[in-house]
């Protein structure tokens, strides 16, 4: 903290933590969130605009819904914020129905998109911090409640992706975010742990400084991953060392999942290969029986 004060970063972090999110940062958050819906292969906007709008609202406000569910508050409470709902609805309409897809092409232009991605991470970190502060107000010593609330605040839309898929008429349980965590989901979890330690005075750093430092980390990582079109995670190398020590194997069950699916489907190359020899043996035995019958005649 003395070093931060000496470099005047303490004042910078405090000023940064007080920057209002609405409307500029929230607008960027809505744009990037609804863009992910646009990338989905199932197109709903023309045939089912109401379902498409509901999915867009879940992408924008799913974290608030899950946090309210955890804390026992009305799930529809955030939808009383008319300004945010109207802004998100305007973004949804422009992305899906703007003539010639002009708005979509503009926000998808990579340099512009990287700016929106960076601003979205600012909102994500602020939501984690606010969620933990809110949970601490209800449960002063509930560490796990604070971590869970901050986690869903940061990655709520990903955690409820299966429910959002049902609104689009798609059911893919294998895409469960708990089973295959993306970088934002993992980072939100780790960030929720850090902010919980800070909130309970176990981490000797101010909230403004932690918000500033963690935002720099999230913005740098997410902008780099988006620019390089990478789906990897900066935590992969660290988890590769820690998970075998703690759990006896690397994190993730992709191989087990593939083998499990293959055993149920029975349509893999191995199954076809094993079925073909069995069929050949039956044909050979049938041919030999016919030959024996002819000889007997």
mmCIF file of N, CA and C in Angstrom, residues 186-284:
data_model
loop_
_atom_site.group_PDB
_atom_site.id
_atom_site.type_symbol
_atom_site.label_atom_id
_atom_site.label_comp_id
_atom_site.label_asym_id
_atom_site.label_seq_id
_atom_site.Cartn_x
_atom_site.Cartn_y
_atom_site.Cartn_z
ATOM 1 N N UNK A 186 -13.859 -19.171 -14.432
ATOM 2 C CA UNK A 186 -12.794 -19.452 -13.459
ATOM 3 C C UNK A 186 -12.285 -18.162 -12.823
ATOM 4 N N UNK A 187 -12.082 -17.142 -13.640
ATOM 5 C CA UNK A 187 -11.567 -15.884 -13.111
ATOM 6 C C UNK A 187 -12.559 -15.243 -12.148
ATOM 7 N N UNK A 188 -13.853 -15.367 -12.438
ATOM 8 C CA UNK A 188 -14.865 -14.836 -11.527
ATOM 9 C C UNK A 188 -14.830 -15.556 -10.187
ATOM 10 N N UNK A 189 -14.613 -16.865 -10.223
ATOM 11 C CA UNK A 189 -14.526 -17.636 -8.978
ATOM 12 C C UNK A 189 -13.308 -17.218 -8.162
ATOM 13 N N UNK A 190 -12.161 -17.133 -8.812
ATOM 14 C CA UNK A 190 -10.951 -16.729 -8.098
ATOM 15 C C UNK A 190 -11.057 -15.283 -7.617
ATOM 16 N N UNK A 191 -11.662 -14.434 -8.440
ATOM 17 C CA UNK A 191 -11.857 -13.053 -8.016
ATOM 18 C C UNK A 191 -12.802 -12.946 -6.842
ATOM 19 N N UNK A 192 -13.857 -13.788 -6.825
ATOM 20 C CA UNK A 192 -14.787 -13.779 -5.698
ATOM 21 C C UNK A 192 -14.084 -14.186 -4.412
ATOM 22 N N UNK A 193 -13.145 -15.130 -4.508
ATOM 23 C CA UNK A 193 -12.385 -15.531 -3.319
ATOM 24 C C UNK A 193 -11.522 -14.372 -2.820
ATOM 25 N N UNK A 194 -10.862 -13.681 -3.743
ATOM 26 C CA UNK A 194 -10.017 -12.551 -3.346
ATOM 27 C C UNK A 194 -10.838 -11.432 -2.709
ATOM 28 N N UNK A 195 -11.959 -11.095 -3.309
ATOM 29 C CA UNK A 195 -12.783 -10.013 -2.767
ATOM 30 C C UNK A 195 -13.427 -10.419 -1.436
ATOM 31 N N UNK A 196 -13.706 -11.715 -1.259
ATOM 32 C CA UNK A 196 -14.221 -12.172 0.026
ATOM 33 C C UNK A 196 -13.156 -12.040 1.110
ATOM 34 N N UNK A 197 -11.920 -12.399 0.784
ATOM 35 C CA UNK A 197 -10.829 -12.224 1.748
ATOM 36 C C UNK A 197 -10.627 -10.754 2.088
ATOM 37 N N UNK A 198 -10.775 -9.894 1.091
ATOM 38 C CA UNK A 198 -10.636 -8.464 1.362
ATOM 39 C C UNK A 198 -11.796 -7.948 2.210
ATOM 40 N N UNK A 199 -12.997 -8.419 1.917
ATOM 41 C CA UNK A 199 -14.173 -7.959 2.651
ATOM 42 C C UNK A 199 -14.121 -8.385 4.118
ATOM 43 N N UNK A 200 -13.533 -9.535 4.383
ATOM 44 C CA UNK A 200 -13.441 -10.045 5.754
ATOM 45 C C UNK A 200 -12.123 -9.675 6.430
ATOM 46 N N UNK A 201 -11.378 -8.757 5.822
ATOM 47 C CA UNK A 201 -10.148 -8.208 6.399
ATOM 48 C C UNK A 201 -9.009 -9.223 6.472
ATOM 49 N N UNK A 202 -9.059 -10.277 5.699
ATOM 50 C CA UNK A 202 -7.958 -11.224 5.653
ATOM 51 C C UNK A 202 -6.947 -10.871 4.562
ATOM 52 N N UNK A 203 -7.307 -10.009 3.665
ATOM 53 C CA UNK A 203 -6.407 -9.551 2.608
ATOM 54 C C UNK A 203 -6.120 -8.078 2.842
ATOM 55 N N UNK A 204 -4.902 -7.726 3.231
ATOM 56 C CA UNK A 204 -4.594 -6.347 3.623
ATOM 57 C C UNK A 204 -4.429 -5.411 2.426
ATOM 58 N N UNK A 205 -5.508 -5.134 1.746
ATOM 59 C CA UNK A 205 -5.489 -4.215 0.609
ATOM 60 C C UNK A 205 -6.855 -3.560 0.538
ATOM 61 N N UNK A 206 -6.889 -2.333 0.075
ATOM 62 C CA UNK A 206 -8.172 -1.638 -0.019
ATOM 63 C C UNK A 206 -8.993 -2.201 -1.167
ATOM 64 N N UNK A 207 -10.301 -2.059 -1.060
ATOM 65 C CA UNK A 207 -11.185 -2.563 -2.112
ATOM 66 C C UNK A 207 -10.934 -1.853 -3.434
ATOM 67 N N UNK A 208 -10.682 -0.553 -3.387
ATOM 68 C CA UNK A 208 -10.432 0.197 -4.621
ATOM 69 C C UNK A 208 -9.179 -0.317 -5.326
ATOM 70 N N UNK A 209 -8.127 -0.603 -4.562
ATOM 71 C CA UNK A 209 -6.883 -1.109 -5.165
ATOM 72 C C UNK A 209 -7.088 -2.500 -5.739
ATOM 73 N N UNK A 210 -7.844 -3.347 -5.026
ATOM 74 C CA UNK A 210 -8.093 -4.692 -5.536
ATOM 75 C C UNK A 210 -8.934 -4.647 -6.802
ATOM 76 N N UNK A 211 -9.935 -3.774 -6.829
ATOM 77 C CA UNK A 211 -10.739 -3.612 -8.046
ATOM 78 C C UNK A 211 -9.863 -3.179 -9.211
ATOM 79 N N UNK A 212 -8.971 -2.236 -8.971
ATOM 80 C CA UNK A 212 -8.107 -1.715 -10.028
ATOM 81 C C UNK A 212 -7.157 -2.793 -10.542
ATOM 82 N N UNK A 213 -6.504 -3.518 -9.625
ATOM 83 C CA UNK A 213 -5.519 -4.523 -10.028
ATOM 84 C C UNK A 213 -6.200 -5.694 -10.744
ATOM 85 N N UNK A 214 -7.312 -6.175 -10.183
ATOM 86 C CA UNK A 214 -7.993 -7.317 -10.801
ATOM 87 C C UNK A 214 -8.622 -6.931 -12.138
ATOM 88 N N UNK A 215 -9.059 -5.695 -12.266
ATOM 89 C CA UNK A 215 -9.595 -5.241 -13.553
ATOM 90 C C UNK A 215 -8.506 -5.218 -14.612
ATOM 91 N N UNK A 216 -7.312 -4.754 -14.250
ATOM 92 C CA UNK A 216 -6.191 -4.770 -15.199
ATOM 93 C C UNK A 216 -5.879 -6.193 -15.653
ATOM 94 N N UNK A 217 -5.915 -7.130 -14.705
ATOM 95 C CA UNK A 217 -5.652 -8.522 -15.058
ATOM 96 C C UNK A 217 -6.725 -9.056 -16.007
ATOM 97 N N UNK A 218 -7.989 -8.820 -15.695
ATOM 98 C CA UNK A 218 -9.074 -9.333 -16.513
ATOM 99 C C UNK A 218 -9.083 -8.699 -17.898
ATOM 100 N N UNK A 219 -8.875 -7.399 -17.957
ATOM 101 C CA UNK A 219 -8.880 -6.709 -19.247
ATOM 102 C C UNK A 219 -7.736 -7.213 -20.116
ATOM 103 N N UNK A 220 -6.539 -7.361 -19.537
ATOM 104 C CA UNK A 220 -5.386 -7.815 -20.319
ATOM 105 C C UNK A 220 -5.609 -9.214 -20.870
ATOM 106 N N UNK A 221 -6.066 -10.113 -20.007
ATOM 107 C CA UNK A 221 -6.255 -11.497 -20.443
ATOM 108 C C UNK A 221 -7.365 -11.613 -21.481
ATOM 109 N N UNK A 222 -8.497 -10.977 -21.210
ATOM 110 C CA UNK A 222 -9.640 -11.137 -22.110
ATOM 111 C C UNK A 222 -9.396 -10.472 -23.459
ATOM 112 N N UNK A 223 -8.756 -9.334 -23.466
ATOM 113 C CA UNK A 223 -8.444 -8.670 -24.742
ATOM 114 C C UNK A 223 -7.465 -9.512 -25.551
ATOM 115 N N UNK A 224 -6.477 -10.081 -24.875
ATOM 116 C CA UNK A 224 -5.506 -10.931 -25.584
ATOM 117 C C UNK A 224 -6.180 -12.174 -26.159
ATOM 118 N N UNK A 225 -7.017 -12.830 -25.363
ATOM 119 C CA UNK A 225 -7.704 -14.031 -25.838
ATOM 120 C C UNK A 225 -8.645 -13.724 -26.995
ATOM 121 N N UNK A 226 -9.329 -12.580 -26.926
ATOM 122 C CA UNK A 226 -10.234 -12.207 -28.012
ATOM 123 C C UNK A 226 -9.467 -11.849 -29.274
ATOM 124 N N UNK A 227 -8.366 -11.136 -29.123
ATOM 125 C CA UNK A 227 -7.573 -10.725 -30.287
ATOM 126 C C UNK A 227 -6.938 -11.910 -30.994
ATOM 127 N N UNK A 228 -6.550 -12.924 -30.231
ATOM 128 C CA UNK A 228 -5.916 -14.106 -30.814
ATOM 129 C C UNK A 228 -6.909 -15.231 -31.103
ATOM 130 N N UNK A 229 -8.185 -14.989 -30.836
ATOM 131 C CA UNK A 229 -9.230 -15.994 -31.050
ATOM 132 C C UNK A 229 -8.897 -17.294 -30.319
ATOM 133 N N UNK A 230 -8.414 -17.166 -29.102
ATOM 134 C CA UNK A 230 -8.003 -18.321 -28.314
ATOM 135 C C UNK A 230 -9.073 -18.661 -27.286
ATOM 136 N N UNK A 231 -9.261 -19.960 -27.045
ATOM 137 C CA UNK A 231 -10.199 -20.434 -26.039
ATOM 138 C C UNK A 231 -9.476 -21.027 -24.830
ATOM 139 N N UNK A 232 -8.179 -20.834 -24.759
ATOM 140 C CA UNK A 232 -7.412 -21.349 -23.635
ATOM 141 C C UNK A 232 -7.582 -20.437 -22.432
ATOM 142 N N UNK A 233 -6.973 -20.834 -21.333
ATOM 143 C CA UNK A 233 -7.080 -20.069 -20.100
ATOM 144 C C UNK A 233 -5.693 -19.838 -19.534
ATOM 145 N N UNK A 234 -5.419 -18.641 -19.010
ATOM 146 C CA UNK A 234 -4.124 -18.407 -18.367
ATOM 147 C C UNK A 234 -3.899 -19.271 -17.143
ATOM 148 N N UNK A 235 -4.974 -19.860 -16.613
ATOM 149 C CA UNK A 235 -4.853 -20.698 -15.428
ATOM 150 C C UNK A 235 -4.486 -22.138 -15.758
ATOM 151 N N UNK A 236 -4.438 -22.502 -17.045
ATOM 152 C CA UNK A 236 -4.215 -23.892 -17.421
ATOM 153 C C UNK A 236 -2.868 -24.416 -16.923
ATOM 154 N N UNK A 237 -1.824 -23.603 -17.064
ATOM 155 C CA UNK A 237 -0.498 -24.054 -16.640
ATOM 156 C C UNK A 237 -0.441 -24.275 -15.135
ATOM 157 N N UNK A 238 -1.001 -23.347 -14.381
ATOM 158 C CA UNK A 238 -1.010 -23.484 -12.921
ATOM 159 C C UNK A 238 -1.855 -24.673 -12.478
ATOM 160 N N UNK A 239 -3.013 -24.848 -13.109
ATOM 161 C CA UNK A 239 -3.870 -25.977 -12.751
ATOM 162 C C UNK A 239 -3.225 -27.304 -13.132
ATOM 163 N N UNK A 240 -2.386 -27.293 -14.176
ATOM 164 C CA UNK A 240 -1.696 -28.515 -14.574
ATOM 165 C C UNK A 240 -0.731 -29.017 -13.517
ATOM 166 N N UNK A 241 -0.210 -28.109 -12.694
ATOM 167 C CA UNK A 241 0.676 -28.513 -11.608
ATOM 168 C C UNK A 241 -0.083 -28.811 -10.312
ATOM 169 N N UNK A 242 -1.105 -28.022 -10.033
ATOM 170 C CA UNK A 242 -1.789 -28.129 -8.746
ATOM 171 C C UNK A 242 -2.771 -29.297 -8.714
ATOM 172 N N UNK A 243 -3.559 -29.466 -9.786
ATOM 173 C CA UNK A 243 -4.615 -30.490 -9.780
ATOM 174 C C UNK A 243 -4.076 -31.909 -9.582
ATOM 175 N N UNK A 244 -2.985 -32.322 -10.233
ATOM 176 C CA UNK A 244 -2.479 -33.679 -9.963
ATOM 177 C C UNK A 244 -2.052 -33.878 -8.514
ATOM 178 N N UNK A 245 -1.578 -32.812 -7.872
ATOM 179 C CA UNK A 245 -1.154 -32.933 -6.476
ATOM 180 C C UNK A 245 -2.364 -33.055 -5.547
ATOM 181 N N UNK A 246 -3.385 -32.215 -5.791
ATOM 182 C CA UNK A 246 -4.541 -32.186 -4.895
ATOM 183 C C UNK A 246 -5.569 -33.263 -5.200
ATOM 184 N N UNK A 247 -5.778 -33.551 -6.498
ATOM 185 C CA UNK A 247 -6.868 -34.444 -6.887
ATOM 186 C C UNK A 247 -6.396 -35.718 -7.574
ATOM 187 N N UNK A 248 -5.112 -35.868 -7.798
ATOM 188 C CA UNK A 248 -4.591 -37.088 -8.380
ATOM 189 C C UNK A 248 -4.624 -37.149 -9.886
ATOM 190 N N UNK A 249 -5.235 -36.150 -10.531
ATOM 191 C CA UNK A 249 -5.288 -36.111 -11.993
ATOM 192 C C UNK A 249 -5.513 -34.681 -12.422
ATOM 193 N N UNK A 250 -5.352 -34.438 -13.717
ATOM 194 C CA UNK A 250 -5.568 -33.105 -14.244
ATOM 195 C C UNK A 250 -7.039 -32.755 -14.174
ATOM 196 N N UNK A 251 -7.322 -31.461 -14.025
ATOM 197 C CA UNK A 251 -8.712 -31.008 -13.946
ATOM 198 C C UNK A 251 -9.401 -31.220 -15.271
ATOM 199 N N UNK A 252 -10.692 -31.556 -15.216
ATOM 200 C CA UNK A 252 -11.469 -31.782 -16.436
ATOM 201 C C UNK A 252 -11.666 -33.257 -16.675
ATOM 202 N N UNK A 253 -12.826 -33.597 -17.177
ATOM 203 C CA UNK A 253 -13.158 -35.005 -17.423
ATOM 204 C C UNK A 253 -13.523 -35.265 -18.852
ATOM 205 N N UNK A 254 -12.815 -34.628 -19.805
ATOM 206 C CA UNK A 254 -13.184 -34.754 -21.206
ATOM 207 C C UNK A 254 -13.015 -36.193 -21.697
ATOM 208 N N UNK A 255 -11.873 -36.819 -21.254
ATOM 209 C CA UNK A 255 -11.646 -38.173 -21.752
ATOM 210 C C UNK A 255 -12.683 -39.136 -21.212
ATOM 211 N N UNK A 256 -13.000 -38.962 -19.933
ATOM 212 C CA UNK A 256 -14.025 -39.829 -19.356
ATOM 213 C C UNK A 256 -15.372 -39.587 -20.020
ATOM 214 N N UNK A 257 -15.644 -38.323 -20.308
ATOM 215 C CA UNK A 257 -16.931 -38.000 -20.940
ATOM 216 C C UNK A 257 -17.013 -38.617 -22.325
ATOM 217 N N UNK A 258 -15.910 -38.533 -23.083
ATOM 218 C CA UNK A 258 -15.931 -39.092 -24.429
ATOM 219 C C UNK A 258 -16.116 -40.603 -24.385
ATOM 220 N N UNK A 259 -15.390 -41.258 -23.468
ATOM 221 C CA UNK A 259 -15.525 -42.708 -23.393
ATOM 222 C C UNK A 259 -16.911 -43.105 -22.928
ATOM 223 N N UNK A 260 -17.439 -42.316 -21.989
ATOM 224 C CA UNK A 260 -18.782 -42.613 -21.490
ATOM 225 C C UNK A 260 -19.811 -42.469 -22.594
ATOM 226 N N UNK A 261 -19.673 -41.423 -23.384
ATOM 227 C CA UNK A 261 -20.622 -41.230 -24.474
ATOM 228 C C UNK A 261 -20.471 -42.304 -25.528
ATOM 229 N N UNK A 262 -19.217 -42.699 -25.779
ATOM 230 C CA UNK A 262 -19.001 -43.711 -26.788
ATOM 231 C C UNK A 262 -19.583 -45.052 -26.393
ATOM 232 N N UNK A 263 -19.510 -45.364 -25.084
ATOM 233 C CA UNK A 263 -20.035 -46.647 -24.635
ATOM 234 C C UNK A 263 -21.543 -46.697 -24.726
ATOM 235 N N UNK A 264 -22.197 -45.544 -24.564
ATOM 236 C CA UNK A 264 -23.657 -45.527 -24.638
ATOM 237 C C UNK A 264 -24.138 -45.497 -26.078
ATOM 238 N N UNK A 265 -23.426 -44.759 -26.906
ATOM 239 C CA UNK A 265 -23.910 -44.622 -28.276
ATOM 240 C C UNK A 265 -23.671 -45.886 -29.079
ATOM 241 N N UNK A 266 -22.491 -46.490 -28.835
ATOM 242 C CA UNK A 266 -22.193 -47.714 -29.574
ATOM 243 C C UNK A 266 -21.974 -47.482 -31.041
ATOM 244 N N UNK A 267 -21.736 -46.230 -31.437
ATOM 245 C CA UNK A 267 -21.589 -45.930 -32.844
ATOM 246 C C UNK A 267 -20.195 -45.530 -33.221
ATOM 247 N N UNK A 268 -19.238 -45.726 -32.329
ATOM 248 C CA UNK A 268 -17.868 -45.321 -32.601
ATOM 249 C C UNK A 268 -17.210 -46.294 -33.540
ATOM 250 N N UNK A 269 -15.984 -45.937 -33.995
ATOM 251 C CA UNK A 269 -15.272 -46.830 -34.908
ATOM 252 C C UNK A 269 -14.993 -48.176 -34.278
ATOM 253 N N UNK A 270 -14.656 -48.181 -32.946
ATOM 254 C CA UNK A 270 -14.373 -49.448 -32.292
ATOM 255 C C UNK A 270 -15.575 -50.359 -32.277
ATOM 256 N N UNK A 271 -16.755 -49.778 -32.023
ATOM 257 C CA UNK A 271 -17.977 -50.581 -31.984
ATOM 258 C C UNK A 271 -18.300 -51.151 -33.350
ATOM 259 N N UNK A 272 -18.091 -50.299 -34.390
ATOM 260 C CA UNK A 272 -18.355 -50.794 -35.737
ATOM 261 C C UNK A 272 -17.375 -51.898 -36.103
ATOM 262 N N UNK A 273 -16.107 -51.718 -35.670
ATOM 263 C CA UNK A 273 -15.091 -52.719 -36.001
ATOM 264 C C UNK A 273 -15.386 -54.045 -35.309
ATOM 265 N N UNK A 274 -15.862 -53.956 -34.029
ATOM 266 C CA UNK A 274 -16.161 -55.186 -33.307
ATOM 267 C C UNK A 274 -17.424 -55.847 -33.836
ATOM 268 N N UNK A 275 -18.352 -55.040 -34.363
ATOM 269 C CA UNK A 275 -19.598 -55.611 -34.884
ATOM 270 C C UNK A 275 -19.377 -56.308 -36.211
ATOM 271 N N UNK A 276 -18.445 -55.781 -37.007
ATOM 272 C CA UNK A 276 -18.216 -56.351 -38.328
ATOM 273 C C UNK A 276 -17.654 -57.768 -38.258
ATOM 274 N N UNK A 277 -16.643 -58.043 -37.390
ATOM 275 C CA UNK A 277 -16.173 -59.430 -37.333
ATOM 276 C C UNK A 277 -17.253 -60.390 -36.869
ATOM 277 N N UNK A 278 -18.095 -59.959 -35.914
ATOM 278 C CA UNK A 278 -19.172 -60.836 -35.458
ATOM 279 C C UNK A 278 -20.102 -61.200 -36.603
ATOM 280 N N UNK A 279 -20.410 -60.209 -37.417
ATOM 281 C CA UNK A 279 -21.274 -60.466 -38.563
ATOM 282 C C UNK A 279 -20.602 -61.409 -39.552
ATOM 283 N N UNK A 280 -19.296 -61.250 -39.752
ATOM 284 C CA UNK A 280 -18.583 -62.115 -40.684
ATOM 285 C C UNK A 280 -18.582 -63.551 -40.189
ATOM 286 N N UNK A 281 -18.433 -63.746 -38.865
ATOM 287 C CA UNK A 281 -18.457 -65.107 -38.331
ATOM 288 C C UNK A 281 -19.812 -65.760 -38.550
ATOM 289 N N UNK A 282 -20.880 -64.979 -38.370
ATOM 290 C CA UNK A 282 -22.213 -65.529 -38.593
ATOM 291 C C UNK A 282 -22.398 -65.930 -40.042
ATOM 292 N N UNK A 283 -21.907 -65.066 -40.964
ATOM 293 C CA UNK A 283 -22.022 -65.406 -42.381
ATOM 294 C C UNK A 283 -21.228 -66.660 -42.708
ATOM 295 N N UNK A 284 -20.010 -66.775 -42.114
ATOM 296 C CA UNK A 284 -19.196 -67.963 -42.378
ATOM 297 C C UNK A 284 -19.865 -69.219 -41.849
#
